[in-house]
PDB file of C-alpha atoms in Angstrom:
ATOM      1  CA  MET I 290       0.000   0.000   0.000  1.00 43.00           C
ATOM      2  CA  GLU I 291       2.900   2.387   0.661  1.00 44.00           C
ATOM      3  CA  ASN I 292       3.741   2.706  -3.025  1.00 48.00           C
ATOM      4  CA  ASP I 293       0.091   3.372  -3.870  1.00 81.00           C
ATOM      5  CA  ILE I 294      -0.086   6.262  -1.411  1.00 85.00           C
ATOM      6  CA  LYS I 295       3.196   7.776  -2.557  1.00 84.00           C
ATOM      7  CA  SER I 296       2.515   7.320  -6.272  1.00 86.00           C
ATOM      8  CA  GLY I 297       0.181   9.550  -8.212  1.00 86.00           C
ATOM      9  CA  GLU I 298      -0.809  13.023  -7.194  1.00 95.00           C
ATOM     10  CA  PHE I 299      -2.257  14.869  -4.257  1.00 97.00           C
ATOM     11  CA  TYR I 300      -4.580  17.786  -4.925  1.00 97.00           C
ATOM     12  CA  SER I 301      -3.977  21.134  -3.228  1.00 97.00           C
ATOM     13  CA  PRO I 302      -6.473  23.963  -3.776  1.00 95.00           C
ATOM     14  CA  THR I 303      -3.521  26.335  -3.339  1.00 92.00           C
ATOM     15  CA  LYS I 304      -0.932  24.607  -5.542  1.00 95.00           C
ATOM     16  CA  GLY I 305      -2.849  22.186  -7.807  1.00 96.00           C
ATOM     17  CA  ASN I 306      -1.696  18.594  -8.341  1.00 97.00           C
ATOM     18  CA  LEU I 307       1.516  17.590  -6.555  1.00 97.00           C
ATOM     19  CA  GLY I 308       3.538  14.434  -6.140  1.00 96.00           C
ATOM     20  CA  PHE I 309       4.340  13.130  -2.644  1.00 95.00           C
ATOM     21  CA  ALA I 310       7.800  14.747  -2.651  1.00 95.00           C
ATOM     22  CA  GLU I 311       6.254  18.078  -3.677  1.00 97.00           C
ATOM     23  CA  VAL I 312       3.719  17.822  -0.827  1.00 97.00           C
ATOM     24  CA  LEU I 313       6.599  17.378   1.611  1.00 96.00           C
ATOM     25  CA  LYS I 314       8.361  20.397   0.096  1.00 97.00           C
ATOM     26  CA  GLU I 315       5.178  22.502   0.398  1.00 97.00           C
ATOM     27  CA  ILE I 316       4.731  21.529   4.051  1.00 97.00           C
ATOM     28  CA  LYS I 317       8.340  22.506   4.800  1.00 96.00           C
ATOM     29  CA  GLU I 318       8.004  25.822   2.950  1.00 97.00           C
ATOM     30  CA  TYR I 319       4.681  26.605   4.644  1.00 97.00           C
ATOM     31  CA  ILE I 320       6.231  26.114   8.090  1.00 97.00           C
ATOM     32  CA  SER I 321       9.431  27.965   7.124  1.00 96.00           C
ATOM     33  CA  ALA I 322       7.447  31.008   5.981  1.00 96.00           C
ATOM     34  CA  GLU I 323       6.293  31.704   9.574  1.00 96.00           C
ATOM     35  CA  PRO I 324       8.576  29.661  11.839  1.00 96.00           C
ATOM     36  CA  SER I 325       7.557  31.415  15.051  1.00 96.00           C
ATOM     37  CA  LEU I 326       3.974  30.156  14.770  1.00 97.00           C
ATOM     38  CA  PHE I 327       2.753  26.723  15.906  1.00 97.00           C
ATOM     39  CA  TYR I 328       1.675  24.099  13.358  1.00 98.00           C
ATOM     40  CA  ASP I 329      -0.524  21.049  13.720  1.00 98.00           C
ATOM     41  CA  ILE I 330      -0.398  18.308  11.082  1.00 98.00           C
ATOM     42  CA  VAL I 331      -3.201  15.749  10.926  1.00 98.00           C
ATOM     43  CA  VAL I 332      -4.339  13.007   8.567  1.00 98.00           C
ATOM     44  CA  GLY I 333      -7.855  11.737   7.914  1.00 98.00           C
ATOM     45  CA  CYS I 334      -9.782   9.701   5.357  1.00 96.00           C
ATOM     46  CA  ASP I 335     -13.388   9.192   4.289  1.00 94.00           C
ATOM     47  CA  SER I 336     -15.285   7.101   1.734  1.00 90.00           C
ATOM     48  CA  PRO I 337     -18.676   7.248   0.055  1.00 87.00           C
ATOM     49  CA  SER I 338     -21.173   4.441   0.450  1.00 80.00           C
ATOM     50  CA  SER I 339     -21.389   3.540  -3.215  1.00 76.00           C
ATOM     51  CA  ASP I 340     -20.945   0.480  -5.415  1.00 71.00           C
ATOM     52  CA  LYS I 341     -17.390   1.530  -6.234  1.00 76.00           C
ATOM     53  CA  PRO I 342     -16.080   3.331  -3.168  1.00 81.00           C
ATOM     54  CA  PHE I 343     -12.899   5.364  -3.264  1.00 90.00           C
ATOM     55  CA  PHE I 344     -10.985   6.812  -0.351  1.00 93.00           C
ATOM     56  CA  PRO I 345     -10.109  10.516  -0.246  1.00 96.00           C
ATOM     57  CA  ILE I 346      -7.215  10.779   2.199  1.00 97.00           C
ATOM     58  CA  ALA I 347      -6.240  14.225   3.484  1.00 97.00           C
ATOM     59  CA  ILE I 348      -3.129  15.770   4.988  1.00 98.00           C
ATOM     60  CA  VAL I 349      -4.077  18.953   6.826  1.00 98.00           C
ATOM     61  CA  ILE I 350      -1.539  21.447   8.143  1.00 98.00           C
ATOM     62  CA  LEU I 351      -2.871  24.148  10.416  1.00 97.00           C
ATOM     63  CA  ARG I 352      -1.048  27.331  11.216  1.00 97.00           C
ATOM     64  CA  LYS I 353      -2.672  27.790  14.628  1.00 93.00           C
ATOM     65  CA  GLY I 354      -4.841  30.886  14.592  1.00 94.00           C
ATOM     66  CA  PHE I 355      -4.012  31.677  10.962  1.00 96.00           C
ATOM     67  CA  GLY I 356      -5.729  29.058   8.781  1.00 95.00           C
ATOM     68  CA  GLY I 357      -4.092  26.185   7.011  1.00 96.00           C
ATOM     69  CA  ARG I 358      -3.660  24.095   3.905  1.00 97.00           C
ATOM     70  CA  PHE I 359      -4.548  20.605   2.870  1.00 97.00           C
ATOM     71  CA  PHE I 360      -3.459  18.005   0.362  1.00 98.00           C
ATOM     72  CA  LEU I 361      -5.852  15.290  -0.777  1.00 97.00           C
ATOM     73  CA  LYS I 362      -5.419  12.064  -2.695  1.00 96.00           C
ATOM     74  CA  LYS I 363      -8.242   9.832  -3.881  1.00 93.00           C
ATOM     75  CA  MET I 364      -7.320   6.189  -3.436  1.00 92.00           C
ATOM     76  CA  HIS I 365      -9.031   3.818  -5.886  1.00 86.00           C
ATOM     77  CA  TYR I 366      -8.991   0.021  -5.945  1.00 77.00           C
ATOM     78  CA  PRO I 367      -9.360  -2.432  -8.836  1.00 76.00           C
ATOM     79  CA  ASP I 368     -12.841  -3.929  -9.224  1.00 71.00           C
ATOM     80  CA  ALA I 369     -11.640  -7.312  -7.940  1.00 71.00           C
ATOM     81  CA  GLU I 370     -10.627  -5.737  -4.616  1.00 73.00           C
ATOM     82  CA  LEU I 371     -13.854  -3.763  -4.273  1.00 67.00           C
ATOM     83  CA  LYS I 372     -15.827  -6.950  -3.509  1.00 67.00           C
ATOM     84  CA  ARG I 373     -15.074  -6.614   0.183  1.00 65.00           C
ATOM     85  CA  PHE I 374     -16.716  -3.185   0.290  1.00 64.00           C
ATOM     86  CA  VAL I 375     -20.001  -3.942  -1.535  1.00 64.00           C
ATOM     87  CA  ASN I 376     -22.893  -6.403  -1.349  1.00 63.00           C
ATOM     88  CA  VAL I 377     -21.949  -7.466   2.172  1.00 62.00           C
ATOM     89  CA  PRO I 378     -24.086  -6.544   5.217  1.00 59.00           C
ATOM     90  CA  THR I 379     -20.993  -5.239   7.040  1.00 58.00           C
ATOM     91  CA  ASN I 380     -19.431  -3.457   4.052  1.00 80.00           C
ATOM     92  CA  TRP I 381     -19.588  -0.099   5.859  1.00 84.00           C
ATOM     93  CA  LYS I 382     -17.366  -1.534   8.597  1.00 88.00           C
ATOM     94  CA  GLN I 383     -14.828  -2.691   6.013  1.00 86.00           C
ATOM     95  CA  ARG I 384     -14.809   0.772   4.453  1.00 88.00           C
ATOM     96  CA  ILE I 385     -14.236   2.486   7.810  1.00 92.00           C
ATOM     97  CA  LEU I 386     -11.399   0.119   8.682  1.00 93.00           C
ATOM     98  CA  GLN I 387      -9.845   0.800   5.269  1.00 92.00           C
ATOM     99  CA  GLU I 388     -10.134   4.553   5.881  1.00 94.00           C
ATOM    100  CA  VAL I 389      -8.269   4.188   9.166  1.00 97.00           C
ATOM    101  CA  TYR I 390      -5.695   1.831   7.663  1.00 95.00           C
ATOM    102  CA  LEU I 391      -4.933   4.304   4.864  1.00 95.00           C
ATOM    103  CA  SER I 392      -4.715   7.176   7.356  1.00 97.00           C
ATOM    104  CA  CYS I 393      -2.274   5.219   9.526  1.00 97.00           C
ATOM    105  CA  GLU I 394      -0.119   4.209   6.546  1.00 95.00           C
ATOM    106  CA  LEU I 395       0.122   7.769   5.248  1.00 97.00           C
ATOM    107  CA  ALA I 396       0.701   9.229   8.715  1.00 98.00           C
ATOM    108  CA  LEU I 397       3.543   6.790   9.448  1.00 97.00           C
ATOM    109  CA  MET I 398       5.276   7.546   6.144  1.00 95.00           C
ATOM    110  CA  LEU I 399       4.782  11.269   6.561  1.00 96.00           C
ATOM    111  CA  ARG I 400       5.978  11.376  10.168  1.00 96.00           C
ATOM    112  CA  GLU I 401       9.137   9.422   9.320  1.00 95.00           C
ATOM    113  CA  VAL I 402      10.124  12.020   6.723  1.00 95.00           C
ATOM    114  CA  LEU I 403       8.985  15.103   8.643  1.00 96.00           C
ATOM    115  CA  ASP I 404      10.789  14.070  11.830  1.00 95.00           C
ATOM    116  CA  LYS I 405      14.040  14.191   9.827  1.00 95.00           C
ATOM    117  CA  GLU I 406      13.319  17.298   7.782  1.00 94.00           C
ATOM    118  CA  LEU I 407      11.574  19.539  10.338  1.00 95.00           C
ATOM    119  CA  VAL I 408      14.025  19.254  13.211  1.00 93.00           C
ATOM    120  CA  GLY I 409      13.528  22.241  15.496  1.00 93.00           C
ATOM    121  CA  ALA I 410      10.303  23.348  13.808  1.00 96.00           C
ATOM    122  CA  ASN I 411       7.407  24.389  16.019  1.00 96.00           C
ATOM    123  CA  TYR I 412       4.887  21.678  15.082  1.00 97.00           C
ATOM    124  CA  GLN I 413       3.183  18.542  16.261  1.00 97.00           C
ATOM    125  CA  PHE I 414       2.012  15.520  14.298  1.00 97.00           C
ATOM    126  CA  ALA I 415       0.158  13.551  16.912  1.00 97.00           C
ATOM    127  CA  TYR I 416      -3.397  12.971  15.639  1.00 98.00           C
ATOM    128  CA  ILE I 417      -5.242  10.865  13.109  1.00 98.00           C
ATOM    129  CA  HIS I 418      -8.853  11.814  12.508  1.00 98.00           C
ATOM    130  CA  ALA I 419     -11.428   9.040  12.053  1.00 97.00           C
ATOM    131  CA  ASP I 420     -14.926   9.407  10.642  1.00 95.00           C
ATOM    132  CA  VAL I 421     -16.601   7.603  13.572  1.00 96.00           C
ATOM    133  CA  GLY I 422     -18.420   8.937  16.613  1.00 95.00           C
ATOM    134  CA  GLU I 423     -20.255   8.101  19.800  1.00 96.00           C
ATOM    135  CA  HIS I 424     -23.614   8.591  18.057  1.00 94.00           C
ATOM    136  CA  GLY I 425     -24.995   6.843  14.986  1.00 91.00           C
ATOM    137  CA  LYS I 426     -24.122   3.465  13.590  1.00 90.00           C
ATOM    138  CA  THR I 427     -20.349   3.967  13.820  1.00 93.00           C
ATOM    139  CA  LYS I 428     -20.480   4.072  17.634  1.00 94.00           C
ATOM    140  CA  GLU I 429     -19.919   0.301  17.772  1.00 94.00           C
ATOM    141  CA  MET I 430     -16.559   0.745  16.033  1.00 95.00           C
ATOM    142  CA  VAL I 431     -15.052   3.540  18.149  1.00 97.00           C
ATOM    143  CA  ARG I 432     -12.937   1.230  20.350  1.00 96.00           C
ATOM    144  CA  GLU I 433     -11.665  -0.784  17.391  1.00 96.00           C
ATOM    145  CA  VAL I 434     -10.782   2.303  15.340  1.00 97.00           C
ATOM    146  CA  THR I 435      -9.153   4.192  18.202  1.00 97.00           C
ATOM    147  CA  GLY I 436      -7.157   1.083  19.137  1.00 97.00           C
ATOM    148  CA  LEU I 437      -5.842   0.787  15.582  1.00 97.00           C
ATOM    149  CA  ILE I 438      -4.782   4.431  15.594  1.00 98.00           C
ATOM    150  CA  LYS I 439      -3.136   4.198  19.024  1.00 98.00           C
ATOM    151  CA  GLY I 440      -1.350   1.028  17.904  1.00 97.00           C
ATOM    152  CA  SER I 441       0.200   3.071  15.094  1.00 97.00           C
ATOM    153  CA  GLY I 442       1.572   5.584  17.604  1.00 97.00           C
ATOM    154  CA  PHE I 443      -0.950   8.402  17.114  1.00 98.00           C
ATOM    155  CA  GLU I 444      -3.786   9.818  19.164  1.00 98.00           C
ATOM    156  CA  PRO I 445      -7.257   9.301  17.680  1.00 98.00           C
ATOM    157  CA  MET I 446      -9.752  12.111  17.167  1.00 98.00           C
ATOM    158  CA  ILE I 447     -13.364  11.143  16.475  1.00 97.00           C
ATOM    159  CA  LYS I 448     -16.489  13.114  15.623  1.00 96.00           C
ATOM    160  CA  PRO I 449     -17.197  15.907  16.261  1.00 96.00           C
ATOM    161  CA  TYR I 450     -13.459  16.767  16.410  1.00 96.00           C
ATOM    162  CA  SER I 451     -12.247  14.759  13.398  1.00 96.00           C
ATOM    163  CA  PHE I 452     -12.459  17.544  10.799  1.00 95.00           C
ATOM    164  CA  ALA I 453      -9.718  16.132   8.545  1.00 95.00           C
ATOM    165  CA  ALA I 454     -11.897  13.061   7.911  1.00 96.00           C
ATOM    166  CA  SER I 455     -15.450  14.284   8.435  1.00 93.00           C
ATOM    167  CA  VAL I 456     -15.084  17.696   6.744  1.00 93.00           C
ATOM    168  CA  VAL I 457     -12.008  17.935   4.485  1.00 94.00           C
ATOM    169  CA  ALA I 458     -11.938  14.383   3.067  1.00 93.00           C
ATOM    170  CA  ASP I 459     -15.750  14.142   3.174  1.00 90.00           C
ATOM    171  CA  ARG I 460     -16.000  17.166   0.877  1.00 91.00           C
ATOM    172  CA  TYR I 461     -14.332  15.093  -1.864  1.00 89.00           C
ATOM    173  CA  THR I 462     -16.491  11.931  -1.547  1.00 82.00           C
TER     174      THR I 462
END
């Protein structure tokens, strides 16, 4: 999965389509432009409930108190792999787990690079946002999803605080 996330392009409303290396460069330049401010980097993913779901995965960088930027990539799967997400009574659970898996994979890759390249920068990369909450049908998955995120070394954020998944990525489903 790592190569799938790194390959292709991420969309930035500010900069257009960018490769993974260009996203990293943009994050560094964004932080370098105002180094005295604090930055929060988060990752989140969503998916539509359709016959051929895709997974918009977002990297959000917030300049605390001064807005932010995001980079989004739509992950698609071949038809043969989509079977696990459709025509199954629990397909929505599979989709949510895939959203979290993709978020964890991207966050781990991103943190490994940023920890080396942003030494001394005033930022944190501690959270993964999941599109689950204590209300609605996803409430039965909160423990499973948060455990998966914690197992990857991040702190989980769920609805209503998971804006990277439930607002940014959701906008592109």
